[in-house]
Coordinates of C-alpha atoms and ligand atoms in Angstrom, one line a residue:
M1 CA 9.4 13.0 0.9
S2 CA 6.5 15.1 1.9
V3 CA 6.1 17.4 4.9
F4 CA 3.1 15.3 6.0
L5 CA 4.9 12.0 5.9
D6 CA 8.1 13.5 7.3
T7 CA 6.1 14.7 10.3
L8 CA 4.6 11.3 10.8
E9 CA 8.1 9.8 10.7
G10 CA 9.3 12.2 13.4
R11 CA 11.6 14.1 11.0
K12 CA 12.3 17.8 11.2
V13 CA 10.2 19.8 8.8
S14 CA 10.2 23.4 7.5
R15 CA 6.5 24.0 8.3
R16 CA 3.3 22.4 9.6
P17 CA 1.5 20.1 7.2
L18 CA -2.2 20.6 6.8
W19 CA -5.1 18.6 5.5
I20 CA -8.8 18.9 6.3
M21 CA -11.1 16.1 7.6
R22 CA -13.9 15.5 5.1
Q23 CA -12.1 17.7 2.6
A24 CA -13.7 15.9 -0.4
G25 CA -17.2 16.9 0.1
R26 CA -20.3 19.0 -0.5
Y27 CA -18.8 22.4 0.2
L28 CA -16.9 22.0 -3.1
P29 CA -19.0 22.7 -6.3
Q30 CA -16.6 20.4 -8.2
Y31 CA -17.5 17.6 -5.8
K32 CA -21.2 18.1 -6.4
A33 CA -20.6 18.1 -10.1
T34 CA -18.7 14.8 -10.0
R35 CA -21.3 13.2 -7.7
A36 CA -24.0 14.3 -10.2
K37 CA -22.1 12.5 -12.9
A38 CA -22.0 9.3 -10.8
G39 CA -25.7 9.6 -10.0
N40 CA -25.6 9.3 -6.3
F41 CA -23.3 9.0 -3.3
L42 CA -23.0 5.2 -3.3
A43 CA -22.5 5.1 -7.0
L44 CA -19.7 7.6 -6.6
C45 CA -18.1 5.4 -3.9
G46 CA -18.3 2.4 -6.3
N47 CA -16.8 4.2 -9.3
P48 CA -12.9 4.2 -9.0
T49 CA -12.4 6.8 -11.7
L50 CA -14.8 9.3 -10.2
A51 CA -13.8 8.5 -6.6
A52 CA -10.2 9.2 -7.6
E53 CA -11.3 12.4 -9.2
V54 CA -13.0 13.8 -6.0
T55 CA -10.1 12.5 -3.9
C56 CA -7.7 14.6 -5.8
Q57 CA -9.9 17.7 -6.1
P58 CA -8.9 19.3 -2.7
V59 CA -5.2 18.8 -3.5
E60 CA -5.5 20.3 -6.9
L61 CA -7.9 23.1 -6.0
L62 CA -6.8 24.0 -2.5
G63 CA -3.2 22.9 -2.1
V64 CA -3.6 20.7 1.0
D65 CA -0.6 18.5 1.9
A66 CA -2.3 15.1 1.7
A67 CA -5.3 13.6 0.0
I68 CA -7.8 11.4 1.8
L69 CA -9.4 8.6 -0.2
F70 CA -13.0 9.4 -1.1
S71 CA -15.1 6.5 0.3
D72 CA -17.2 5.8 3.4
I73 CA -16.8 4.0 6.7
L74 CA -20.1 2.2 6.1
L75 CA -18.9 0.3 3.1
V76 CA -17.3 -2.2 5.5
P77 CA -20.6 -3.3 7.1
Q78 CA -22.1 -3.3 3.6
A79 CA -19.4 -5.6 2.4
M80 CA -20.2 -7.8 5.4
G81 CA -23.7 -8.3 4.1
F82 CA -25.7 -5.5 5.7
E83 CA -27.9 -3.7 3.3
L84 CA -27.0 0.0 3.2
K85 CA -29.2 2.8 2.0
F86 CA -28.4 6.4 1.4
G87 CA -31.6 8.3 0.7
E88 CA -31.3 11.6 -1.1
G89 CA -31.0 14.3 1.5
E90 CA -31.1 11.7 4.4
G91 CA -28.2 10.1 6.2
P92 CA -27.2 6.5 5.8
S93 CA -29.4 3.7 7.1
F94 CA -29.3 -0.1 7.6
P95 CA -32.8 -1.6 7.3
V96 CA -31.7 -4.8 9.1
T97 CA -30.0 -4.2 12.4
L98 CA -28.0 -6.4 14.8
D99 CA -30.2 -9.0 16.4
P100 CA -28.8 -11.0 19.3
S101 CA -31.7 -13.5 19.1
K102 CA -30.6 -14.7 15.7
P103 CA -27.5 -17.0 15.7
R104 CA -26.3 -15.3 12.5
W105 CA -26.9 -11.8 14.1
A106 CA -28.5 -10.2 11.0
G107 CA -30.3 -11.0 7.8
D108 CA -27.3 -12.0 5.8
R109 CA -25.3 -15.2 6.5
T110 CA -22.0 -13.5 5.6
F111 CA -22.1 -11.8 9.0
A112 CA -21.8 -14.5 11.7
Q113 CA -19.4 -16.3 13.9
G114 CA -16.8 -17.9 11.7
F115 CA -16.7 -14.8 9.6
M116 CA -13.7 -14.5 7.3
P117 CA -12.3 -10.9 7.1
E118 CA -10.9 -11.7 3.6
S119 CA -14.5 -11.7 2.4
V120 CA -14.7 -7.9 3.1
S121 CA -11.7 -7.0 1.0
S122 CA -12.9 -9.3 -1.8
K123 CA -16.1 -7.2 -2.0
L124 CA -14.3 -3.9 -2.2
P125 CA -12.0 -4.1 -5.2
H126 CA -13.3 -0.8 -6.5
V127 CA -11.9 0.9 -3.4
Y128 CA -8.4 -0.5 -3.9
E129 CA -8.6 0.4 -7.6
A130 CA -9.5 4.0 -6.7
I131 CA -6.4 4.0 -4.5
R132 CA -4.2 2.9 -7.4
L133 CA -5.6 5.6 -9.7
C134 CA -5.1 8.3 -7.0
R135 CA -1.5 7.4 -6.4
A136 CA -0.8 7.6 -10.1
R137 CA -2.4 11.1 -10.3
L138 CA -1.1 12.5 -7.0
G139 CA 2.6 12.2 -7.6
A140 CA 4.5 13.1 -4.4
T141 CA 1.3 14.1 -2.5
P142 CA 0.6 11.3 0.0
L143 CA -2.7 9.5 0.2
I144 CA -4.5 8.7 3.5
G145 CA -6.8 5.7 3.8
F146 CA -9.4 5.2 6.5
A147 CA -12.0 3.1 8.3
G148 CA -14.6 3.6 11.0
S149 CA -13.8 2.4 14.5
P150 CA -15.4 -0.9 15.6
W151 CA -17.6 0.9 18.1
T152 CA -18.7 3.6 15.6
L153 CA -19.7 0.9 13.1
F154 CA -21.4 -1.1 15.9
A155 CA -23.5 2.0 16.8
Y156 CA -24.8 2.3 13.3
L157 CA -25.5 -1.4 13.0
A158 CA -27.3 -1.5 16.3
Q159 CA -29.4 1.6 15.7
G160 CA -29.9 1.3 11.9
R161 CA -29.4 5.0 11.5
H162 CA -28.2 8.1 13.3
E163 CA -30.4 8.6 16.3
E164 CA -29.7 10.9 19.2
G165 CA -27.5 9.1 21.7
F166 CA -27.7 5.7 19.9
P167 CA -29.8 4.1 22.7
R168 CA -30.1 0.7 21.0
A169 CA -26.3 0.5 20.7
K170 CA -26.0 1.1 24.5
Q171 CA -28.8 -1.3 25.2
L172 CA -26.9 -4.0 23.4
L173 CA -23.6 -3.2 25.2
W174 CA -25.3 -3.2 28.6
Q175 CA -27.8 -6.0 28.2
E176 CA -26.0 -8.3 25.7
P177 CA -22.4 -7.9 26.5
A178 CA -21.2 -11.3 25.2
F179 CA -23.0 -10.7 21.9
S180 CA -21.6 -7.2 21.7
K181 CA -18.1 -8.3 22.3
D182 CA -18.4 -10.9 19.5
V183 CA -19.7 -8.3 17.1
L184 CA -16.9 -5.9 18.0
E185 CA -14.3 -8.5 17.5
V186 CA -15.6 -9.4 14.1
L187 CA -15.8 -5.7 13.1
T188 CA -12.2 -5.2 14.3
D189 CA -11.1 -8.1 12.1
A190 CA -12.9 -6.6 9.2
V191 CA -11.5 -3.1 9.8
I192 CA -7.9 -4.4 10.0
E193 CA -8.4 -6.4 6.8
H194 CA -9.8 -3.4 4.9
L195 CA -7.1 -1.0 6.2
S196 CA -4.3 -3.6 5.3
A197 CA -5.8 -4.0 1.8
Q198 CA -5.8 -0.2 1.4
A199 CA -2.1 -0.2 2.4
R200 CA -1.3 -2.9 -0.1
A201 CA -3.0 -0.9 -2.8
G202 CA -0.9 2.2 -1.9
V203 CA -2.2 4.4 0.9
Q204 CA 0.7 5.8 2.9
C205 CA -1.1 6.4 6.2
V206 CA -4.5 5.4 7.6
Q207 CA -6.9 7.2 9.9
V208 CA -9.4 5.5 12.1
F209 CA -12.6 7.5 12.8
D210 CA -14.1 6.9 16.2
S211 CA -16.8 9.5 15.5
W212 CA -19.1 8.2 18.2
G213 CA -16.5 7.5 20.9
G214 CA -17.8 10.6 22.7
L215 CA -21.2 8.9 23.4
L216 CA -19.7 6.5 25.9
D217 CA -18.9 7.2 29.6
R218 CA -15.3 6.7 30.5
A219 CA -15.6 3.1 31.8
D220 CA -17.6 2.1 28.7
F221 CA -15.1 3.8 26.4
R222 CA -12.3 1.9 28.0
Q223 CA -14.2 -1.4 27.7
W224 CA -16.1 -1.0 24.4
S225 CA -14.0 1.2 22.2
A226 CA -10.4 1.7 23.3
P227 CA -9.3 -2.0 23.2
Y228 CA -10.5 -2.5 19.7
L229 CA -8.8 0.8 18.6
S230 CA -5.6 -0.6 20.1
R231 CA -5.9 -3.8 18.2
V232 CA -6.5 -1.9 14.9
A233 CA -3.6 0.5 15.5
M234 CA -1.2 -2.3 16.5
A235 CA -1.9 -4.3 13.4
L236 CA -1.3 -1.5 11.0
E237 CA 1.7 0.0 12.8
E238 CA 3.2 -3.5 12.8
L239 CA 2.9 -3.4 9.0
G240 CA 4.8 -0.1 9.0
V241 CA 1.8 2.0 8.2
P242 CA 1.5 5.2 10.2
V243 CA -1.9 5.4 12.0
I244 CA -3.8 8.5 13.0
M245 CA -6.3 7.6 15.7
Y246 CA -9.1 10.2 15.7
C247 CA -11.8 10.1 18.4
K248 CA -14.5 12.7 18.7
G249 CA -14.7 12.4 22.4
G250 CA -13.2 15.4 24.2
E251 CA -10.4 15.4 26.7
G252 CA -11.5 12.2 28.5
A253 CA -11.2 10.1 25.3
F254 CA -8.0 11.8 24.4
E255 CA -6.5 10.8 27.7
D256 CA -7.8 7.2 27.4
L257 CA -6.2 7.0 24.0
L258 CA -2.7 8.0 25.1
P259 CA -1.6 4.3 25.5
N260 CA -2.9 3.5 22.0
P261 CA -0.2 2.2 19.6
A262 CA -1.0 4.8 16.9
R263 CA 1.8 7.2 16.4
C264 CA -0.6 10.1 15.8
L265 CA -3.6 11.1 17.8
G266 CA -6.4 13.3 16.3
V267 CA -7.6 16.0 18.7
D268 CA -11.1 17.3 18.6
W269 CA -11.7 21.1 19.0
T270 CA -13.0 20.9 22.5
V271 CA -9.6 19.8 23.8
D272 CA -7.0 22.4 24.6
M273 CA -4.1 21.8 22.2
G274 CA -1.5 22.9 24.7
R275 CA -2.8 20.6 27.4
A276 CA -3.0 17.8 24.8
R277 CA 0.7 18.4 23.9
S278 CA 1.9 18.3 27.5
K279 CA -0.1 15.2 28.3
A280 CA 1.1 13.4 25.2
G281 CA 4.8 14.4 25.7
P282 CA 7.1 15.8 23.1
R283 CA 7.4 12.8 20.8
R284 CA 3.8 11.9 20.0
I285 CA 2.4 13.3 16.8
L286 CA -0.8 15.3 17.3
M287 CA -3.4 16.4 14.6
G288 CA -6.0 19.1 14.9
N289 CA -7.8 21.0 16.1
V290 CA -9.5 24.2 14.7
D291 CA -13.3 24.3 15.2
P292 CA -14.8 23.4 11.8
L293 CA -17.2 26.3 11.9
V294 CA -14.5 28.9 11.5
L295 CA -14.5 28.0 7.8
T296 CA -18.0 29.3 7.6
M297 CA -17.1 32.8 9.0
D298 CA -15.2 35.9 8.0
E299 CA -11.5 35.9 7.1
G300 CA -10.4 37.7 10.3
T301 CA -12.0 35.2 12.5
A302 CA -10.7 32.2 10.6
R303 CA -7.1 33.5 10.6
R304 CA -7.3 34.4 14.3
K305 CA -8.6 30.9 15.2
L306 CA -5.9 29.3 13.1
R307 CA -3.2 31.3 14.9
E308 CA -4.7 30.5 18.3
C309 CA -4.5 26.8 17.5
L310 CA -0.8 27.0 16.4
Q311 CA 0.0 29.0 19.5
A312 CA -1.8 26.7 21.8
H313 CA 0.2 23.8 20.5
G314 CA 3.5 25.7 20.7
R315 CA 6.6 25.7 18.7
E316 CA 7.6 22.0 19.0
G317 CA 7.3 19.9 15.9
G318 CA 5.1 16.8 15.6
H319 CA 1.9 18.8 14.8
I320 CA -0.3 18.2 11.7
L321 CA -2.8 21.0 11.3
N322 CA -6.4 20.0 10.7
L323 CA -9.8 20.9 11.9
G324 CA -11.1 19.2 15.1
H325 CA -13.7 17.4 13.0
G326 CA -15.0 17.3 9.5
I327 CA -15.5 20.4 7.4
T328 CA -19.2 21.4 7.0
P329 CA -21.1 21.7 3.7
E330 CA -21.6 25.4 4.5
A331 CA -17.8 26.2 4.4
S332 CA -16.6 28.6 1.8
P333 CA -14.1 27.1 -0.7
E334 CA -12.5 30.5 -1.1
L335 CA -11.9 30.8 2.6
V336 CA -10.6 27.3 2.8
K337 CA -8.0 28.2 0.1
K338 CA -6.9 31.2 2.1
F339 CA -6.8 29.1 5.2
V340 CA -4.3 26.7 3.5
L341 CA -2.1 29.7 2.6
W342 CA -2.2 31.2 6.0
A343 CA -1.4 27.9 7.6
R344 CA 1.8 27.8 5.5
E345 CA 2.8 31.3 6.4
E346 CA 2.0 31.1 10.1
G347 CA 3.5 27.6 10.3
E348 CA 6.8 28.7 8.7
R349 CA 7.0 31.7 10.9
L350 CA 6.5 29.5 14.0
M351 CA 9.2 27.1 12.9
Q352 CA 11.7 29.9 12.1
N353 CA 11.1 31.4 15.5
S354 CA 11.7 28.1 17.2
Q355 CA 15.0 27.5 15.4
G356 CA 16.1 31.1 16.3
A357 CA 15.0 30.7 19.9
Ligands
CP3_1 O1 -12.7 13.0 4.4 C1 -13.0 12.9 3.2 O2 -13.1 13.8 2.4 C2 -13.1 11.5 2.6 C3 -14.3 10.9 2.5 C4 -15.2 10.5 3.7 C5 -16.6 10.4 3.6 N1 -17.1 9.9 4.7 C6 -17.4 10.8 2.4 C7 -18.8 11.2 2.6 C8 -14.9 10.1 5.0 C9 -13.5 10.0 5.7 C10 -16.1 9.7 5.6 C11 -16.2 9.1 7.0 C12 -17.5 8.9 7.6 N2 -18.6 8.4 7.0 C13 -17.7 9.1 9.0 C14 -16.7 9.5 10.0 C15 -16.5 10.9 9.8 C16 -16.3 11.8 10.9 O3 -16.1 13.0 10.5 O4 -16.3 11.5 12.1 C17 -19.1 8.8 9.2 C18 -19.8 8.9 10.5 C19 -19.6 8.3 8.0 C20 -21.0 7.9 7.7 C21 -21.7 8.9 6.9 N3 -21.4 9.1 5.5 C22 -22.7 9.8 7.3 C23 -23.3 9.9 8.7 C24 -23.1 10.5 6.2 C25 -24.2 11.5 6.1 C26 -23.9 12.7 6.7 C27 -23.6 13.8 5.7 O5 -22.6 14.5 5.9 O6 -24.4 13.9 4.8 C28 -22.2 10.1 5.1 C29 -22.2 10.7 3.7 C30 -20.9 11.2 3.2 N4 -19.7 10.5 3.3 C31 -20.8 12.3 2.4 C32 -19.4 12.3 2.1 C33 -18.8 13.4 1.2 C34 -21.9 13.3 2.0 C35 -22.8 12.6 1.0 C36 -23.2 13.3 -0.2 O7 -22.4 13.6 -1.0 O8 -24.4 13.6 -0.2

């Protein structure tokens, strides 16, 4: 077994497991080299051999305790028929956005009422093949699969691209609630299908990224994000797949997610880890929550911030160390490597003290 999976199963472990959100990415020169081989980002996502290679790089180069599949949350809407573009140096964009005046909602007839979730997994065989290749290469190191949350995918599909505050997404929620609910239900089915297919292919845990949960006020979050997150987590936990529910939404979202069926909650760095632990109770697994920018700073600062996170959580088990959001392209790979070693040392010390106490 692994220290990561043991923690998720509630077993006693000798130290804190650590992995890093967005650990396969542009701060690693080896990632950039493999992406250049593939040609571009989407080609890398579509090439199982190269996607498996970048998935395994952080494990092999840095010694993290789990791999996360290299892929993207936006492949699901793409598989549903939305054209997806990744311009060089730009973020992702959808040229055709959600349109409530069209009975089929968007340009492509695959995305409409009567939508079959199986059609999403049938379009993503390369993702599941990458998973099989990763498992063969990773040995005992576990592999995490993932998907975007229904609300986060909705935000991109409504707006077409990242735009401050995602005003068109909110306009649809507030002015076209019946339409928005239909779309969110369909996205939820698609996300469940994709995560279940990842589990069938071999991922041992899944994470849901509600990256834009923090845009919503509390009532909107409880209406337009949390219920769909519950449905996703319930479906996967019922299959026996451990779920990490990550919302970048501060303390309000964290509290609203306490009833979510996921066994593990991701905590962003704006939330106090000690308060999160006392609100969640001793049995819930928590993941997080060092500020990602510490990995762009000096060693002393990075080590101090790591220790502060461990101390804020306290000595109890049930903690998976991670950043509070994705690592930035400016992070230093040498510092990340040291961070992984310090996490082992500090984590072991903490657990020994707790057994002695
Ligand atoms: O964590 C990992 O290492 C696994 C891979 C992963 C990627 N995207 C690869 C990627 C994961 C888990 C994601 C999730 C994702 N994708 C999210 C949620 C993430 C979070 O932290 O909240 C979102 C919002 C997306 C959509 C997306 N993909 C955006 C907005 C961008 C552009 C922003 C950017 O960082 O450039 C991407 C591109 C992307 N996805 C990259 C990577 C490594 C960078 C692309 C490149 O190589 O040029």
